[in-house]
């Protein structure tokens, strides 16, 4: 696979500090799976953190380290995935700037997170240039790697849609070569008689009849050609859809299933609700947090019967416990045969078992910060090499080449 046809996965996270079980059972488990399936690029979006924390910058660096250590501790593997920090790849910023020239203000203003977040974070002044540009920066993050798949949660889908629109606009504005049509026709001849005819037929079927199948067959045909240059490949792909070549490909969303991890109080597990179990919580902390979890309020006394459906502990059993234990809970709770502390014990044990290897690995990285730095240096370099390639093409397309 060459660098243009690899199905690259890219995703970023704002540095929120130490991660919790909600992250593990949502985003991180998804990344763990993806890292074996695709070339993955995962980065810490520290500039994105600045869009809301510009007056509180001291927390960013420690949060970045904490988050990276947690990624490594859960098993994101630097041999499988490229890990880096956004601001260490300044190419993101240049692409952001170049695209800002042609990004309509109205597109930014109608991204739903813009007004939503301003509403939600009312104590902050988010009527800033940087905050309005949040989705544009995110688009630059994605497009600079020509990522084809972007794993994100539901809330981020509008940002990916926005990225697709920007890519389309960019290609339309700058994807025109002076002799595009001629060059494309020349490239078709290079396919050989049979394939050239096939290509032209498929193109016609797509352009005149709008047959999507014909488009994908033609794209596969072009992709499978071994004897033409990358430039010709791009021309041929571009010519299928119109007159332009694709400089920045449109990414697709890879929807992350929302984490079903409940918090200690039964609401969604989230730092802002203060109901989390941290990936690095000590066994005593975990035990205390679960022992003090609220239960079905009907069970005031040990002898009062309860209903697991009304109890946040039950939600944990649903995630962590075998059928046998779940039956024991249902029975024991509804007949008051077991006490709530008895009921919580298997949950405590399961979570401690889940967290123990993670805590051990995080200890390793905490005591050897050099190894984290080395992983990052390598990741940043790899990311930069790719980012530079794209930026070179972008500068060229925009006429910013002075030789
Ligand atoms: N905005 C994303 C979030 O809050 C983080 C992010 C920044 C991102 N850049 C990205 C996600 C690029 C995917 C791709 O979750
Ligand atoms: Fe909740 Fe278990 Fe107590 Fe029932 S016995 S109320 S399920 S903790």
Coordinates of C-alpha atoms and ligand atoms in Angstrom, one line a residue:
X1 CA 0.0 0.0 0.0
X2 CA 1.3 3.4 -0.8
X3 CA 0.7 6.5 1.4
X4 CA -2.2 7.7 -0.7
X5 CA -4.3 4.5 -0.7
X6 CA -3.7 3.4 2.9
X7 CA -7.0 3.7 4.8
X8 CA -5.5 5.9 7.4
X9 CA -7.3 6.4 10.8
X10 CA -6.9 9.6 12.6
X11 CA -8.3 10.8 15.9
X12 CA -7.5 13.3 18.6
X13 CA -8.5 14.0 22.2
X14 CA -8.4 17.2 24.1
X15 CA -6.1 16.8 27.1
X16 CA -8.5 16.5 29.9
X17 CA -6.0 14.9 32.3
X18 CA -6.3 11.4 33.9
X19 CA -8.8 9.2 32.1
X20 CA -11.5 7.0 33.7
X21 CA -13.4 3.9 33.0
X22 CA -15.9 5.7 30.8
X23 CA -13.0 6.6 28.4
X24 CA -11.7 3.0 28.5
X25 CA -15.1 1.5 27.8
X26 CA -15.8 4.0 25.0
X27 CA -13.0 5.7 23.0
X28 CA -10.0 3.7 24.2
X29 CA -11.4 0.2 23.6
X30 CA -12.3 1.3 20.1
X31 CA -8.8 2.7 19.5
X32 CA -7.3 -0.6 20.8
X33 CA -9.2 -2.5 18.2
X34 CA -8.5 -0.1 15.4
X35 CA -4.7 0.0 16.0
X36 CA -4.5 -3.6 14.8
X37 CA -6.7 -3.0 11.7
X38 CA -5.4 0.2 10.2
X39 CA -2.4 2.6 10.3
X40 CA -3.6 4.8 13.1
X41 CA -2.6 8.3 14.1
X42 CA -3.7 9.4 17.6
X43 CA -2.8 12.8 19.0
X44 CA -3.4 15.1 21.9
X45 CA -5.2 18.2 20.7
X46 CA -3.5 20.7 23.0
X47 CA -4.3 23.7 20.7
X48 CA -8.0 22.7 20.9
X49 CA -7.7 22.8 24.7
X50 CA -6.4 26.4 24.4
X51 CA -9.6 27.5 22.6
X52 CA -11.4 27.2 26.0
X53 CA -8.4 27.3 28.4
X54 CA -6.6 30.3 27.1
X55 CA -6.8 31.9 30.5
X56 CA -5.7 28.7 32.3
X57 CA -2.8 27.4 30.3
X58 CA -0.9 25.9 33.3
X59 CA -3.1 22.8 33.3
X60 CA -2.5 21.9 29.7
X61 CA 1.0 20.3 29.9
X62 CA 0.3 18.1 32.9
X63 CA -2.9 17.0 31.4
X64 CA -1.2 16.1 28.1
X65 CA 1.3 13.9 30.0
X66 CA -1.4 12.3 32.1
X67 CA -3.5 11.5 29.1
X68 CA -0.6 10.1 27.1
X69 CA 0.4 7.8 30.0
X70 CA -3.1 6.6 30.2
X71 CA -3.2 5.8 26.5
X72 CA 0.0 3.8 26.8
X73 CA -1.2 2.2 30.0
X74 CA -4.4 0.8 28.5
X75 CA -2.3 -0.7 25.7
X76 CA -2.3 1.8 22.8
X77 CA 0.9 0.5 21.3
X78 CA 3.5 2.9 19.8
X79 CA 4.5 0.0 17.5
X80 CA 1.0 -0.1 16.1
X81 CA -0.2 3.5 16.3
X82 CA 1.6 6.8 15.8
X83 CA 1.2 8.9 18.9
X84 CA 1.9 12.6 18.9
X85 CA 1.0 16.1 20.2
X86 CA -0.8 18.5 17.9
X87 CA 1.4 21.5 18.6
X88 CA 4.5 19.5 17.9
X89 CA 3.4 19.3 14.3
X90 CA 3.1 23.0 13.4
X91 CA 2.0 22.0 9.9
X92 CA -1.5 21.7 11.3
X93 CA -1.4 25.4 11.9
X94 CA -0.3 26.3 8.5
X95 CA -3.0 24.3 6.8
X96 CA -5.5 25.9 9.2
X97 CA -4.3 29.3 8.2
X98 CA -4.4 28.6 4.5
X99 CA -7.9 27.1 4.7
X100 CA -9.1 30.0 6.8
X101 CA -8.7 32.3 3.7
X102 CA -11.6 30.6 1.9
X103 CA -13.7 29.3 4.8
X104 CA -17.0 31.2 4.9
X105 CA -17.7 32.7 8.3
X106 CA -21.3 31.5 8.0
X107 CA -20.1 27.9 7.8
X108 CA -18.3 28.2 11.1
X109 CA -21.1 30.0 12.8
X110 CA -23.6 27.3 11.9
X111 CA -21.6 24.4 13.3
X112 CA -23.9 23.3 16.1
X113 CA -21.1 22.9 18.8
X114 CA -20.3 26.6 18.4
X115 CA -23.4 28.0 20.0
X116 CA -24.0 24.9 22.2
X117 CA -20.6 25.2 23.9
X118 CA -20.9 28.9 24.3
X119 CA -24.2 28.3 26.1
X120 CA -22.8 25.5 28.2
X121 CA -19.6 27.3 29.3
X122 CA -21.3 30.6 30.1
X123 CA -18.7 31.5 32.7
X124 CA -16.1 31.7 29.9
X125 CA -15.8 34.3 27.2
X126 CA -15.8 32.2 24.1
X127 CA -16.5 34.9 21.6
X128 CA -13.0 34.5 20.3
X129 CA -11.5 34.1 16.9
X130 CA -9.8 30.8 18.1
X131 CA -13.0 29.3 19.4
X132 CA -15.0 30.1 16.3
X133 CA -12.2 28.4 14.4
X134 CA -12.3 25.2 16.5
X135 CA -13.8 23.1 13.7
X136 CA -11.5 24.5 11.1
X137 CA -8.5 23.5 13.2
X138 CA -10.0 20.0 13.5
X139 CA -10.4 19.9 9.7
X140 CA -6.8 20.8 9.3
X141 CA -5.9 18.0 11.8
X142 CA -7.7 15.5 9.6
X143 CA -6.9 16.7 6.1
X144 CA -3.2 17.2 6.7
X145 CA -2.9 13.4 7.0
X146 CA -5.5 12.7 4.3
X147 CA -7.2 10.5 6.8
X148 CA -10.0 8.4 5.4
X149 CA -11.5 7.3 8.7
X150 CA -12.1 9.4 11.8
X151 CA -13.4 7.6 14.8
X152 CA -15.4 10.1 16.9
X153 CA -18.5 10.2 19.0
X154 CA -21.9 11.4 17.9
X155 CA -21.2 14.9 19.1
X156 CA -18.3 15.3 16.7
X157 CA -20.1 14.2 13.6
X158 CA -20.9 17.8 12.5
X159 CA -17.2 18.6 12.6
X160 CA -16.4 15.8 10.2
X161 CA -19.2 16.8 7.9
X162 CA -17.8 20.3 8.0
X163 CA -14.4 18.9 7.1
X164 CA -15.9 17.1 4.1
X165 CA -17.4 20.4 2.9
X166 CA -14.1 22.2 3.3
X167 CA -12.2 19.5 1.4
X168 CA -14.7 19.7 -1.4
X169 CA -14.4 23.4 -1.5
X170 CA -10.6 23.3 -1.4
X171 CA -10.4 20.8 -4.3
X172 CA -12.8 22.8 -6.3
X173 CA -10.9 26.0 -5.8
X174 CA -7.3 24.7 -6.1
X175 CA -7.6 21.3 -7.7
X176 CA -7.6 22.6 -11.2
X177 CA -4.5 22.1 -13.3
X178 CA -4.0 24.3 -16.3
X179 CA -4.3 21.5 -18.8
X180 CA -6.3 19.2 -16.7
X181 CA -8.6 17.8 -19.4
X182 CA -5.7 17.1 -21.8
X183 CA -3.6 15.5 -19.0
X184 CA -6.5 13.4 -18.0
X185 CA -7.1 12.2 -21.5
X186 CA -3.4 11.4 -21.9
X187 CA -3.6 9.4 -18.6
X188 CA -6.6 7.4 -20.0
X189 CA -4.5 6.4 -23.0
X190 CA -1.9 5.1 -20.6
X191 CA -4.4 2.6 -19.2
X192 CA -4.2 0.5 -22.4
X193 CA -7.0 0.0 -24.9
X194 CA -9.3 -2.3 -22.9
X195 CA -9.1 -0.4 -19.6
X196 CA -9.3 2.9 -21.3
X197 CA -12.6 1.9 -22.9
X198 CA -13.9 0.5 -19.6
X199 CA -12.9 3.7 -17.8
X200 CA -14.6 5.9 -20.3
X201 CA -17.8 3.8 -20.2
X202 CA -17.9 3.8 -16.4
X203 CA -17.3 7.6 -16.3
X204 CA -20.1 8.2 -18.7
X205 CA -22.5 6.0 -16.7
X206 CA -21.6 7.9 -13.6
X207 CA -21.7 11.4 -15.0
X208 CA -24.7 11.0 -17.2
X209 CA -26.8 8.4 -15.3
X210 CA -25.5 9.1 -11.8
X211 CA -24.7 5.5 -11.3
X212 CA -22.8 5.3 -8.0
X213 CA -21.7 1.7 -8.7
X214 CA -20.1 2.8 -11.9
X215 CA -18.1 5.4 -10.0
X216 CA -16.8 2.9 -7.4
X217 CA -16.0 0.3 -10.0
X218 CA -14.0 3.0 -12.0
X219 CA -12.2 4.1 -8.8
X220 CA -11.2 0.5 -8.1
X221 CA -10.0 0.1 -11.7
X222 CA -7.8 3.2 -11.3
X223 CA -6.6 2.1 -7.9
X224 CA -5.5 -1.3 -9.2
X225 CA -3.3 0.2 -12.0
X226 CA 0.3 -0.6 -11.3
X227 CA 2.0 1.1 -14.2
X228 CA 0.8 4.7 -14.0
X229 CA 2.2 7.5 -11.8
X230 CA 0.5 8.8 -8.7
X231 CA -0.2 12.1 -10.5
X232 CA -2.0 10.3 -13.3
X233 CA -4.0 8.2 -10.7
X234 CA -5.2 11.4 -9.1
X235 CA -6.1 12.9 -12.4
X236 CA -8.0 9.9 -13.4
X237 CA -9.8 9.8 -10.1
X238 CA -10.6 13.5 -10.3
X239 CA -11.7 13.3 -13.9
X240 CA -14.4 10.7 -12.9
X241 CA -16.2 13.3 -10.8
X242 CA -15.5 16.4 -12.7
X243 CA -12.7 18.6 -13.8
X244 CA -10.6 18.7 -10.6
X245 CA -8.1 16.4 -9.0
X246 CA -8.5 15.5 -5.4
X247 CA -5.9 17.2 -3.3
X248 CA -7.6 16.7 0.1
X249 CA -9.7 13.6 0.2
X250 CA -13.0 13.7 2.1
X251 CA -12.8 11.7 5.4
X252 CA -15.5 9.5 6.7
X253 CA -16.9 9.2 10.2
X254 CA -16.2 5.9 12.1
X255 CA -18.8 6.3 14.8
X256 CA -17.6 5.3 18.2
X257 CA -20.4 3.5 20.0
X258 CA -21.3 5.6 23.1
X259 CA -19.9 4.3 26.3
X260 CA -22.4 2.4 28.4
X261 CA -20.3 2.9 31.4
X262 CA -22.5 4.4 34.1
X263 CA -21.0 6.6 36.8
X264 CA -21.0 5.9 40.5
X265 CA -24.3 7.8 40.9
X266 CA -26.0 6.2 37.9
X267 CA -25.6 9.2 35.6
X268 CA -23.2 8.9 32.7
X269 CA -19.6 8.6 33.9
X270 CA -18.1 12.0 33.5
X271 CA -15.5 14.2 35.2
X272 CA -17.9 17.1 35.4
X273 CA -20.4 14.9 37.4
X274 CA -17.6 13.9 39.8
X275 CA -18.7 10.3 39.6
X276 CA -15.8 8.6 38.0
X277 CA -13.4 5.7 38.7
X278 CA -10.0 6.8 37.4
X279 CA -7.8 4.3 35.5
X280 CA -5.1 5.0 38.0
X281 CA -7.2 5.0 41.2
X282 CA -5.6 3.0 43.9
X283 CA -7.3 -0.3 45.0
X284 CA -8.3 1.4 48.2
X285 CA -9.9 4.4 46.4
X286 CA -11.8 2.1 44.1
X287 CA -13.0 0.1 47.0
X288 CA -14.1 3.1 48.9
X289 CA -15.8 4.7 45.9
X290 CA -17.9 1.6 45.3
X291 CA -18.6 0.9 49.0
X292 CA -20.1 4.4 49.3
X293 CA -22.1 4.2 46.0
X294 CA -25.8 5.0 46.5
X295 CA -28.1 2.0 46.2
X296 CA -31.9 1.6 45.9
X297 CA -33.1 4.2 48.4
X298 CA -35.9 1.8 49.5
X299 CA -33.2 -0.3 51.2
X300 CA -32.9 1.8 54.3
X301 CA -32.4 -1.1 56.6
X302 CA -30.6 -4.3 55.8
X303 CA -34.0 -6.1 56.1
X304 CA -35.7 -3.9 53.5
X305 CA -36.1 -5.5 50.1
X306 CA -34.9 -3.6 47.1
X307 CA -35.1 -3.5 43.3
X308 CA -31.9 -3.7 41.3
X309 CA -33.5 -1.6 38.5
X310 CA -33.5 1.3 40.9
X311 CA -29.9 0.9 41.8
X312 CA -26.7 2.1 40.1
X313 CA -24.8 -0.9 41.4
X314 CA -26.9 -3.1 39.3
X315 CA -25.8 -1.3 36.2
X316 CA -22.2 -2.2 37.1
X317 CA -23.2 -5.9 37.5
X318 CA -24.7 -5.7 34.0
X319 CA -21.3 -4.8 32.7
X320 CA -19.1 -6.8 34.9
X321 CA -20.9 -9.9 36.2
X322 CA -21.7 -13.4 35.0
X323 CA -25.3 -14.6 34.7
X324 CA -24.8 -16.5 37.9
X325 CA -23.8 -13.5 39.9
X326 CA -26.6 -11.5 38.3
X327 CA -29.1 -14.0 39.4
X328 CA -27.7 -14.0 42.9
X329 CA -28.1 -10.2 42.9
X330 CA -31.6 -10.2 41.6
X331 CA -32.8 -12.8 44.1
X332 CA -30.8 -11.6 47.1
X333 CA -31.8 -7.9 46.6
X334 CA -35.5 -8.6 46.1
X335 CA -35.7 -10.8 49.2
X336 CA -33.3 -8.9 51.3
X337 CA -31.2 -12.1 51.6
X338 CA -28.0 -10.1 50.8
X339 CA -26.8 -6.8 52.0
X340 CA -25.7 -4.0 49.7
X341 CA -22.0 -4.4 50.7
X342 CA -22.2 -8.1 49.9
X343 CA -23.7 -7.2 46.5
X344 CA -20.9 -4.7 45.8
X345 CA -18.1 -7.1 46.5
X346 CA -18.0 -8.9 43.1
X347 CA -18.1 -5.5 41.3
X348 CA -15.1 -4.3 43.4
X349 CA -13.2 -7.4 42.5
X350 CA -14.0 -7.2 38.8
X351 CA -12.9 -3.6 38.5
X352 CA -9.8 -4.2 40.5
X353 CA -8.9 -7.0 38.1
X354 CA -9.6 -4.8 35.1
X355 CA -7.5 -2.0 36.4
X356 CA -4.6 -3.9 37.9
X357 CA -2.5 -4.3 34.6
X358 CA -3.4 -0.7 33.6
X359 CA -2.1 0.6 36.9
X360 CA 1.0 -1.4 36.7
X361 CA 1.8 -0.1 33.2
X362 CA 1.1 3.4 34.2
X363 CA 3.5 3.0 37.1
X364 CA 6.1 1.9 34.6
X365 CA 5.7 5.0 32.4
X366 CA 5.5 7.3 35.4
X367 CA 8.8 6.1 36.7
X368 CA 10.4 6.2 33.2
X369 CA 9.2 9.5 31.7
X370 CA 12.1 9.2 29.2
X371 CA 10.4 6.3 27.5
X372 CA 7.2 8.4 27.0
X373 CA 9.3 11.2 25.6
X374 CA 11.0 8.9 23.2
X375 CA 7.7 7.5 22.0
X376 CA 6.4 11.0 21.4
X377 CA 9.5 12.1 19.6
X378 CA 9.3 9.3 17.2
X379 CA 5.5 9.7 16.7
X380 CA 5.9 13.5 16.1
X381 CA 8.5 12.9 13.5
X382 CA 6.5 10.3 11.7
X383 CA 3.4 12.5 11.7
X384 CA 5.4 15.5 10.5
X385 CA 6.9 13.7 7.6
X386 CA 3.4 12.9 6.4
X387 CA 2.1 16.4 7.2
X388 CA 4.9 18.0 5.3
X389 CA 4.1 16.0 2.2
X390 CA 0.5 17.2 2.2
X391 CA 1.4 20.7 2.9
X392 CA 3.8 20.8 0.0
X393 CA 1.0 19.7 -2.3
X394 CA -1.3 22.3 -0.8
X395 CA 1.2 25.1 -1.3
X396 CA 1.8 24.0 -4.8
X397 CA -1.9 23.9 -5.6
X398 CA -2.3 27.4 -4.1
X399 CA 0.5 28.8 -6.1
X400 CA 2.8 29.4 -3.1
X401 CA 5.9 27.9 -4.6
X402 CA 8.8 30.3 -5.1
X403 CA 11.7 28.9 -7.0
Ligands
LIG1 N1 -12.8 17.9 18.8 C1 -12.5 16.6 19.3 C2 -13.2 16.3 20.6 O1 -13.4 17.2 21.3 C3 -11.0 16.4 19.4 C4 -10.3 16.5 18.1 C5 -9.5 17.5 17.7 C6 -10.4 15.6 17.0 N2 -9.0 17.3 16.4 C7 -9.5 16.1 16.0 C8 -11.0 14.4 16.8 C9 -9.4 15.4 14.8 C10 -10.9 13.7 15.6 C11 -10.1 14.3 14.6 O2 -13.4 15.1 20.9
LIG2 FE1 -28.3 -2.4 44.8 FE2 -27.3 -4.7 45.2 FE3 -28.2 -3.2 47.2 FE4 -29.9 -4.3 45.6 S1 -28.5 -5.4 47.0 S2 -29.9 -2.2 46.3 S3 -28.8 -4.2 43.6 S4 -26.5 -2.8 45.9

